[in-house]
Coordinates of C-alpha atoms in Angstrom, one line a residue:
M18 CA 40.2 -2.2 2.9
T19 CA 39.8 -5.2 0.5
T20 CA 36.5 -6.6 0.4
S21 CA 36.4 -10.5 0.2
V22 CA 33.7 -13.3 -0.7
R23 CA 34.1 -16.5 1.1
G24 CA 32.9 -19.4 -1.3
D25 CA 29.3 -20.1 0.2
Q26 CA 28.4 -16.6 0.2
L27 CA 29.2 -16.5 -3.0
A28 CA 27.4 -19.6 -4.6
R29 CA 24.2 -18.6 -2.8
L30 CA 24.7 -15.4 -5.0
L31 CA 25.7 -17.9 -8.5
G32 CA 22.5 -19.8 -7.2
R33 CA 21.8 -22.0 -10.3
W34 CA 24.3 -21.2 -12.6
H35 CA 24.7 -24.1 -14.6
S36 CA 21.4 -24.5 -15.8
L37 CA 20.1 -20.9 -16.7
P38 CA 18.5 -20.3 -20.4
G39 CA 20.6 -20.7 -23.0
R40 CA 23.8 -22.3 -20.9
R41 CA 22.6 -25.8 -21.0
R42 CA 24.8 -26.7 -23.8
S43 CA 27.6 -24.7 -22.9
P44 CA 30.8 -26.0 -20.9
D45 CA 30.5 -25.4 -17.5
Y46 CA 33.4 -23.4 -17.5
A47 CA 31.9 -21.1 -19.8
A48 CA 28.5 -21.1 -18.0
L49 CA 30.2 -19.8 -14.1
A50 CA 32.2 -17.3 -15.6
A51 CA 28.8 -16.0 -17.6
A52 CA 26.6 -15.8 -14.3
V53 CA 29.9 -14.2 -12.3
R54 CA 29.3 -11.6 -15.5
G55 CA 25.9 -11.5 -14.7
L56 CA 26.0 -10.3 -10.5
L57 CA 28.5 -7.7 -11.5
A58 CA 26.2 -6.3 -14.6
D59 CA 23.4 -6.5 -11.6
G60 CA 25.2 -4.9 -9.1
R61 CA 25.0 -7.9 -6.8
L62 CA 28.2 -8.3 -6.4
A63 CA 30.7 -5.5 -6.2
L64 CA 33.7 -4.0 -8.2
G65 CA 37.0 -4.6 -6.5
V66 CA 35.9 -8.0 -4.5
R67 CA 39.0 -10.9 -3.5
L68 CA 37.0 -14.0 -4.6
P69 CA 37.7 -16.8 -3.1
A70 CA 40.4 -19.2 -3.8
E71 CA 39.8 -21.9 -6.5
R72 CA 40.1 -24.4 -4.5
E73 CA 37.3 -23.2 -1.5
L74 CA 34.6 -22.1 -4.6
A75 CA 35.2 -25.8 -6.3
E76 CA 34.3 -27.3 -3.1
A77 CA 31.3 -24.8 -2.6
L78 CA 29.6 -25.2 -5.7
G79 CA 30.4 -28.5 -5.5
I80 CA 32.1 -28.9 -8.8
S81 CA 35.7 -29.6 -10.0
R82 CA 38.9 -27.1 -9.4
T83 CA 39.8 -27.7 -13.3
T84 CA 36.5 -26.0 -14.0
V85 CA 36.8 -23.4 -11.6
S86 CA 40.4 -22.5 -12.3
A87 CA 38.9 -22.2 -16.3
A88 CA 36.4 -19.6 -15.7
Y89 CA 38.4 -17.9 -13.7
R90 CA 40.8 -18.0 -17.0
A91 CA 38.0 -16.3 -18.6
L92 CA 37.5 -13.1 -16.5
R93 CA 40.6 -12.6 -16.6
E94 CA 40.5 -12.9 -21.1
T95 CA 37.4 -10.4 -20.7
G96 CA 38.7 -7.9 -18.1
H97 CA 36.4 -8.9 -15.3
L98 CA 39.5 -10.1 -13.0
N99 CA 42.5 -9.6 -12.5
S100 CA 44.7 -11.8 -10.8
R101 CA 48.5 -11.9 -8.8
R102 CA 50.1 -15.5 -7.0
G103 CA 49.6 -15.8 -3.9
A104 CA 47.1 -12.5 -3.3
G105 CA 44.4 -13.2 -5.1
S106 CA 41.7 -12.6 -7.4
W107 CA 39.5 -9.3 -7.9
T108 CA 36.3 -8.2 -9.8
T109 CA 36.9 -5.4 -11.6
L110 CA 35.9 -4.2 -15.4
P111 CA 36.3 -4.2 -19.8
H112 CA 38.8 -2.2 -21.0
G113 CA 36.6 1.1 -21.8
H114 CA 35.0 1.6 -18.6
R115 CA 35.6 4.1 -16.2
V116 CA 33.9 5.1 -12.9
A117 CA 31.5 7.9 -12.9
T118 CA 31.3 11.3 -11.1
S119 CA 27.2 9.7 -9.5
G120 CA 30.2 6.4 -8.3
L121 CA 29.1 4.2 -11.0
W122 CA 30.2 2.5 -13.4
T123 CA 29.7 3.9 -16.4
P124 CA 31.0 2.9 -20.6
D125 CA 33.0 5.6 -22.0
D126 CA 30.9 6.1 -24.8
D127 CA 27.1 6.2 -23.6
L128 CA 25.1 4.2 -26.3
D129 CA 21.7 6.0 -27.1
M130 CA 19.5 4.1 -24.9
I131 CA 15.5 4.0 -24.4
D132 CA 15.6 3.7 -20.3
L133 CA 13.1 2.5 -18.5
G134 CA 15.4 1.7 -15.5
C135 CA 14.6 5.2 -14.5
A136 CA 11.4 5.7 -12.7
A137 CA 10.4 9.0 -13.3
S138 CA 9.2 12.0 -15.3
A139 CA 10.2 15.3 -17.7
A140 CA 9.7 18.6 -15.7
P141 CA 6.6 19.9 -16.1
V142 CA 6.0 23.2 -18.5
E143 CA 5.5 25.3 -14.9
L144 CA 8.8 24.8 -13.7
V145 CA 10.7 27.3 -15.6
P146 CA 8.7 30.5 -14.9
A147 CA 7.9 28.8 -11.4
A148 CA 11.9 29.2 -11.5
R149 CA 11.9 32.8 -12.4
A150 CA 9.4 34.3 -9.7
A151 CA 11.5 32.2 -7.0
A152 CA 14.3 34.3 -8.5
D153 CA 12.3 37.4 -7.6
D154 CA 11.2 35.9 -4.3
L155 CA 15.4 35.6 -3.6
P156 CA 16.5 38.7 -2.3
R157 CA 14.1 38.2 0.7
Y158 CA 16.6 35.1 2.6
L159 CA 19.3 36.9 1.4
G160 CA 20.4 39.3 4.1
S161 CA 20.5 35.7 6.0
A162 CA 23.4 33.0 6.3
G163 CA 20.5 30.9 4.0
Y164 CA 20.7 27.6 6.6
H165 CA 17.7 26.7 6.8
P166 CA 17.7 22.5 8.5
T167 CA 14.1 22.5 9.1
G168 CA 13.0 24.2 5.7
L169 CA 12.3 27.7 4.4
P170 CA 8.7 28.5 6.5
E171 CA 6.6 29.3 3.8
L172 CA 7.7 25.6 2.1
R173 CA 7.0 24.0 6.0
A174 CA 3.3 25.4 6.0
A175 CA 2.7 25.0 2.4
V176 CA 3.4 20.8 2.8
A177 CA 1.8 20.7 6.5
E178 CA -1.5 22.1 4.6
A179 CA -1.6 19.6 1.8
Y180 CA -1.8 16.8 5.0
T181 CA -4.2 18.5 6.5
A182 CA -6.3 18.3 3.2
R183 CA -6.1 15.6 3.3
G184 CA -7.3 14.3 6.4
V185 CA -4.2 14.6 8.8
P186 CA -3.9 17.7 11.1
T187 CA -0.5 18.8 10.3
S188 CA 1.3 22.1 12.0
A189 CA 4.4 23.2 10.0
E190 CA 6.5 22.3 13.0
Q191 CA 5.9 18.6 11.9
I192 CA 7.4 19.0 8.7
M193 CA 11.6 18.7 7.8
I194 CA 12.6 20.0 4.0
T195 CA 14.7 17.9 2.4
S196 CA 17.0 17.1 -0.9
G197 CA 14.9 14.9 -1.9
T198 CA 12.9 11.6 -0.8
Q199 CA 15.8 9.6 -0.2
Q200 CA 17.5 11.5 2.4
A201 CA 14.0 11.9 4.4
L202 CA 14.4 8.3 4.5
D203 CA 18.6 8.1 5.7
L204 CA 17.7 10.4 8.2
V205 CA 15.1 8.6 10.1
L206 CA 17.3 5.6 9.4
R207 CA 20.1 7.0 11.4
L208 CA 17.9 8.2 13.4
S209 CA 15.9 4.7 14.3
V210 CA 18.3 2.5 13.3
P211 CA 21.2 1.8 15.3
V212 CA 23.8 -0.5 13.7
G213 CA 22.0 -4.2 13.3
A214 CA 18.9 -3.6 14.6
P215 CA 16.2 -5.7 12.9
V216 CA 14.1 -3.6 10.5
L217 CA 10.9 -5.3 8.0
V218 CA 11.0 -4.4 4.3
E219 CA 8.1 -5.4 1.4
T220 CA 10.1 -7.6 -0.7
P221 CA 10.0 -6.3 -3.8
T222 CA 10.5 -2.7 -3.0
Y223 CA 12.7 0.1 -3.7
P224 CA 16.1 -0.5 -4.5
N225 CA 17.7 2.9 -2.7
A226 CA 15.6 2.0 0.0
L227 CA 17.5 -1.1 0.4
A228 CA 20.6 0.4 -0.3
A229 CA 19.8 2.2 2.8
L230 CA 19.5 0.0 4.9
A231 CA 22.5 -2.1 4.2
A232 CA 24.2 1.1 4.7
R233 CA 23.4 1.3 8.6
R234 CA 23.8 -2.6 8.7
A235 CA 20.8 -3.5 9.4
R236 CA 19.1 -6.8 9.5
I237 CA 16.3 -6.8 7.2
S238 CA 13.6 -8.8 7.3
T239 CA 11.1 -9.5 4.4
H240 CA 7.1 -9.9 3.7
G241 CA 6.3 -10.5 0.0
M242 CA 3.7 -8.9 -1.8
D243 CA 1.9 -11.1 -5.0
I244 CA 1.9 -9.5 -8.4
A245 CA -1.4 -10.0 -8.3
T246 CA -3.7 -9.1 -5.3
G247 CA -0.5 -7.2 -2.9
W248 CA 0.2 -7.2 0.7
D249 CA -0.9 -10.6 2.1
G250 CA -2.8 -8.9 5.5
E251 CA -2.3 -11.3 7.4
M252 CA 1.2 -12.6 6.7
L253 CA 2.5 -9.0 6.9
L254 CA 0.9 -8.3 10.5
G255 CA 2.2 -12.0 11.5
A256 CA 5.7 -10.9 9.7
L257 CA 5.6 -7.6 12.3
R258 CA 4.4 -9.6 15.5
Q259 CA 7.2 -12.6 14.8
T260 CA 9.5 -10.1 14.2
R261 CA 9.3 -7.2 16.4
P262 CA 11.6 -5.0 14.7
R263 CA 12.4 -2.0 15.3
L264 CA 11.3 -0.2 12.5
T265 CA 8.9 -1.5 9.5
Y266 CA 9.0 0.1 6.0
V267 CA 6.3 0.7 3.4
I268 CA 4.9 2.4 0.1
P269 CA 1.7 2.1 1.1
E270 CA 0.6 4.4 -2.1
F271 CA 1.2 2.6 -5.5
H272 CA 3.7 0.5 -4.4
N273 CA 6.7 0.4 -5.7
P274 CA 7.2 -1.5 -8.3
T275 CA 4.4 -3.6 -7.8
G276 CA 2.0 -0.6 -8.7
H277 CA -0.6 -1.2 -5.7
L278 CA -2.6 0.7 -3.3
M279 CA -2.9 -0.5 0.6
P280 CA -6.5 -0.9 1.6
A281 CA -7.5 1.6 4.0
D282 CA -8.7 -1.2 6.5
L283 CA -4.8 -2.9 6.4
R284 CA -3.6 0.9 6.8
E285 CA -5.0 0.9 10.1
R286 CA -4.4 -2.6 11.4
L287 CA -0.7 -2.4 11.0
V288 CA -0.9 0.7 12.2
A289 CA -2.2 -0.9 15.3
A290 CA 0.2 -4.4 15.6
A291 CA 3.4 -0.9 14.7
H292 CA 2.0 0.1 18.5
S293 CA 2.0 -2.9 19.6
A294 CA 5.1 -4.6 19.1
G295 CA 7.1 -1.5 19.0
T296 CA 7.7 -0.5 16.2
E297 CA 8.2 2.5 14.5
L298 CA 6.7 2.8 10.9
I299 CA 8.3 4.6 7.9
A300 CA 5.5 5.3 5.1
D301 CA 6.3 6.1 1.9
E302 CA 4.4 8.4 0.1
S303 CA 6.2 9.2 -3.0
F304 CA 3.7 8.0 -5.5
V305 CA 0.6 9.9 -3.6
D306 CA 0.0 12.3 -5.9
L307 CA -0.7 10.3 -8.7
P308 CA -3.9 8.2 -8.8
L309 CA -5.1 7.7 -12.7
D310 CA -8.3 6.0 -12.4
D311 CA -10.2 6.8 -9.3
P312 CA -9.0 10.0 -7.3
Q313 CA -10.8 8.8 -3.9
M314 CA -7.9 7.8 -2.1
P315 CA -7.2 5.9 1.1
P316 CA -6.6 7.8 4.5
P317 CA -2.9 8.3 5.2
V318 CA -1.0 6.1 7.4
A319 CA -1.0 8.7 9.5
V320 CA -4.6 9.3 10.3
F321 CA -4.5 6.3 12.3
D322 CA -1.0 7.2 14.7
R323 CA -2.1 8.1 17.9
H324 CA 1.2 7.3 19.6
S325 CA 3.7 9.0 16.8
R326 CA 4.3 5.5 16.0
V327 CA 4.7 6.6 11.8
T328 CA 6.6 9.0 10.3
S329 CA 5.9 9.5 6.7
I330 CA 8.1 10.8 3.9
G331 CA 7.2 12.1 0.6
G332 CA 8.5 14.9 -2.1
M333 CA 8.4 16.2 -5.8
S334 CA 10.8 14.0 -7.9
K335 CA 7.5 12.1 -9.1
A336 CA 4.9 14.1 -10.0
Y337 CA 6.8 17.8 -10.6
W338 CA 10.7 16.7 -11.3
G339 CA 13.6 14.8 -10.3
G340 CA 16.4 17.9 -10.4
L341 CA 14.0 19.1 -8.2
R342 CA 15.4 17.7 -5.1
I343 CA 13.1 18.8 -2.9
G344 CA 11.7 15.9 -0.4
W345 CA 9.8 16.0 3.3
V346 CA 9.6 13.9 6.5
R347 CA 6.5 14.8 8.2
A348 CA 6.6 13.8 11.6
S349 CA 5.6 15.0 15.5
A350 CA 7.4 18.3 16.2
P351 CA 10.2 16.6 18.6
L352 CA 11.2 14.1 16.4
V353 CA 11.5 16.6 13.9
Q354 CA 13.8 18.8 16.0
R355 CA 16.0 16.1 16.6
L356 CA 16.0 14.9 13.1
A357 CA 16.8 18.3 12.4
A358 CA 19.6 17.9 14.8
I359 CA 21.6 14.8 13.1
R360 CA 20.7 17.1 9.6
V361 CA 23.3 19.8 10.2
G362 CA 26.3 17.2 10.4
V363 CA 24.9 16.0 7.0
D364 CA 24.0 19.4 4.6
M365 CA 23.0 22.0 7.1
G366 CA 19.6 22.1 4.6
S367 CA 17.8 22.6 1.9
P368 CA 18.5 25.1 -1.5
V369 CA 17.5 27.9 -0.9
L370 CA 16.8 28.7 -4.7
E371 CA 14.6 25.0 -4.8
Q372 CA 12.8 25.8 -2.0
L373 CA 11.5 29.1 -3.6
V374 CA 10.6 26.8 -6.7
A375 CA 8.7 24.3 -4.9
V376 CA 6.5 27.5 -3.2
H377 CA 5.6 27.9 -6.4
L378 CA 5.0 24.7 -8.0
L379 CA 2.8 23.9 -4.9
R380 CA 0.4 26.9 -5.8
L381 CA -0.1 25.2 -9.6
A382 CA 0.0 21.5 -7.7
P383 CA -3.9 21.6 -9.6
E384 CA -2.8 22.2 -12.6
I385 CA 0.6 20.1 -12.5
V386 CA -0.6 17.2 -11.3
A387 CA -3.7 16.9 -13.3
A388 CA -1.8 16.6 -16.6
R389 CA 0.7 14.5 -15.0
R390 CA -2.2 12.6 -14.6
A391 CA -3.3 12.7 -17.8
Q392 CA 0.1 11.9 -19.2
L393 CA 1.1 9.3 -17.5
R394 CA -2.5 7.8 -17.5
F395 CA -2.1 7.5 -22.0
R396 CA 1.3 5.7 -21.3
R397 CA 0.4 3.4 -19.3
D398 CA -2.6 2.1 -21.0
T399 CA 0.5 2.7 -24.6
L400 CA 2.4 0.4 -22.1
V401 CA 0.3 -2.2 -21.6
S402 CA -0.8 -2.8 -25.0
A403 CA 1.8 -2.8 -26.5
L404 CA 2.4 -6.0 -23.7
R405 CA -0.1 -7.9 -24.6
E406 CA -0.2 -7.5 -28.2
M407 CA 3.8 -8.4 -28.2
L408 CA 5.2 -10.5 -25.5
P409 CA 1.4 -12.4 -24.4
E410 CA 3.1 -14.4 -22.4
W411 CA 3.6 -12.1 -19.6
R412 CA 1.8 -11.7 -16.9
F413 CA 1.2 -8.5 -15.0
F414 CA -1.0 -6.3 -12.5
V415 CA -2.1 -3.3 -14.2
P416 CA -1.7 -0.2 -11.6
G417 CA -4.3 2.2 -10.5
G418 CA -1.7 5.1 -10.0
G419 CA 2.0 5.9 -10.1
V420 CA 4.6 5.0 -12.7
T421 CA 5.2 2.0 -12.5
L422 CA 4.2 -2.2 -13.6
W423 CA 5.5 -5.2 -12.3
A424 CA 5.6 -8.1 -15.2
E425 CA 5.8 -11.6 -14.2
L426 CA 8.3 -12.8 -17.1
D427 CA 7.7 -16.5 -19.0
G428 CA 11.0 -17.7 -17.1
P429 CA 13.6 -16.3 -14.8
I430 CA 15.2 -14.4 -16.9
S431 CA 15.7 -11.5 -16.1
S432 CA 19.4 -10.5 -15.2
A433 CA 19.8 -12.5 -19.1
L434 CA 17.0 -10.1 -20.8
S435 CA 18.2 -7.0 -19.5
R436 CA 22.1 -7.7 -20.6
A437 CA 20.2 -8.9 -24.1
A438 CA 18.1 -5.9 -24.3
E439 CA 20.8 -3.3 -23.8
D440 CA 21.9 -4.7 -27.4
V441 CA 19.6 -3.3 -28.7
G442 CA 19.3 -0.2 -27.1
V443 CA 16.9 -0.3 -24.3
R444 CA 18.2 -0.8 -20.8
L445 CA 16.1 -2.5 -18.0
A446 CA 15.9 -2.8 -14.5
P447 CA 16.1 -6.4 -13.6
G448 CA 13.9 -7.8 -10.6
P449 CA 16.7 -9.4 -8.1
R450 CA 17.7 -5.3 -8.0
F451 CA 13.8 -5.0 -6.1
G452 CA 14.4 -7.7 -3.3
L453 CA 17.7 -9.4 -1.6
D454 CA 20.3 -12.9 -1.8
G455 CA 18.9 -12.2 -5.8
T456 CA 15.4 -13.3 -5.8
L457 CA 12.8 -12.3 -8.2
E458 CA 14.7 -13.3 -11.3
R459 CA 10.7 -13.7 -12.7
F460 CA 10.2 -10.2 -12.7
L461 CA 10.7 -6.7 -14.6
R462 CA 10.4 -3.4 -13.8
M463 CA 8.7 -1.5 -16.5
P464 CA 8.1 2.6 -16.0
F465 CA 5.9 4.1 -18.1
T466 CA 7.3 8.0 -17.4
L467 CA 8.7 7.7 -21.4
A468 CA 6.3 9.1 -24.4
A469 CA 4.0 6.7 -25.9
D470 CA 5.7 5.6 -28.7
D471 CA 9.8 5.6 -27.2
L472 CA 7.6 2.7 -24.8
T473 CA 6.0 0.8 -27.8
E474 CA 9.3 0.6 -29.2
A475 CA 10.6 -0.4 -26.6
V476 CA 8.7 -3.4 -25.6
R477 CA 9.3 -4.5 -29.8
R478 CA 13.0 -4.2 -29.2
I479 CA 12.7 -6.2 -25.6
A480 CA 10.1 -8.9 -27.5
S481 CA 13.0 -9.2 -30.4
V482 CA 15.3 -10.1 -27.8
R483 CA 13.3 -12.7 -25.5
H484 CA 12.7 -14.6 -28.4
D485 CA 16.2 -15.1 -29.4
L486 CA 17.5 -15.3 -26.0
D487 CA 17.5 -19.1 -25.5
H488 CA 19.9 -19.2 -28.1
T489 CA 22.1 -16.9 -27.8
A490 CA 25.8 -16.7 -27.1
R491 CA 27.3 -15.5 -23.7
P492 CA 26.3 -12.5 -23.1
A493 CA 28.7 -9.4 -23.4
W494 CA 29.2 -7.0 -20.1
R495 CA 26.4 -4.6 -19.3
T496 CA 26.9 -1.2 -17.8
P497 CA 24.4 -1.2 -14.7
A498 CA 22.5 1.6 -14.0
V499 CA 20.6 4.2 -11.6
I500 CA 17.4 3.1 -10.8
T501 CA 15.1 5.1 -9.1

């Protein structure tokens, strides 16, 4: 079935399309066409969507139909719109693009990019020896069918021991191994969030969490985070009490993308408020292993849980390697069994060999994680120095851990800057990807997972296009990229 967008919906997505930087002297039709291309480029307007009729959009925007007609014609000329007389107009792609196996639209000739859209590190040197040791262990499991919906017992026990060491007594029965943290989140949402249920999230937040919630057709409310201070406790708890959501999703450890660390007192109050409101809490602990300055961490959110309201999710993507698709859920044992029953209808269980690799890596956790922290600390400091030197107008909080820095730009230019940066070989994740309804145009997430030289060069290139952005011509199509 064809998806359509109404005139008022497209007008809301477009926002102040006629006054974006560099477009004040452009004809209105050209600015409108460029704004639609921008929506396509950052993923806020999907491909294959039927746009509203010219008259309907003109009324929604308060402009002439002639302007809309000219904008549609310009989009057809650049390959961003297909039209059939009497049937309508659909968003599409310029010649030379295709659907990749990932489901993302990518160019046929991928450029050699410095990719700042992906907040993940390369594999540690210990991975190959761990894989060899895991292969030696594999024969022990070859006599069985190989399906383990809750995970291998030895990996579940290792993860449980790590939680216990952090002050949350945990048994292996309270752990379910998943194919990455994203699947852990997806399974919990399948169990806990009926279609149309209210959900509370931070804004900004992890884009793939928003995608998972959208797939459940949840009604999303947000709590805004301050770039300098993070959570406003009173506003967060007030939003929880007022909306009484079915579920609240938070990232308390080095929040993605802002890098903030939730204080212990707010964690305790959040759990109490969730219990009073009848709300389930998901604590995403993806970055818990990565404090870069002070190794002393607040207690896990689950420490304060007395009523089985908190479900913790985590994984090995950030401290170890994203290509090792190992995540987990920590919850009550009955909830783990209910999740496992749902999981059987999804993929039956995580690969046995990868779980064995994870067991060996977790045995080396002190050495691997210490090396990763030192690496990320150096790269963070390099990025901070480069930004302060070459883009002093930008404002940002220096995170005490994690892998991302959230920068406030000197104007609402995040999407435009991201498109311009691709011309000089830098891929960025613009602010609107981390929120709802096209907000956050003044912000940009910058991970510090790449080599220091690449980070410095990326900032140099970004600075070069930023200073010319107000005077550049209409941007061409730019390809959406994976955001992690």
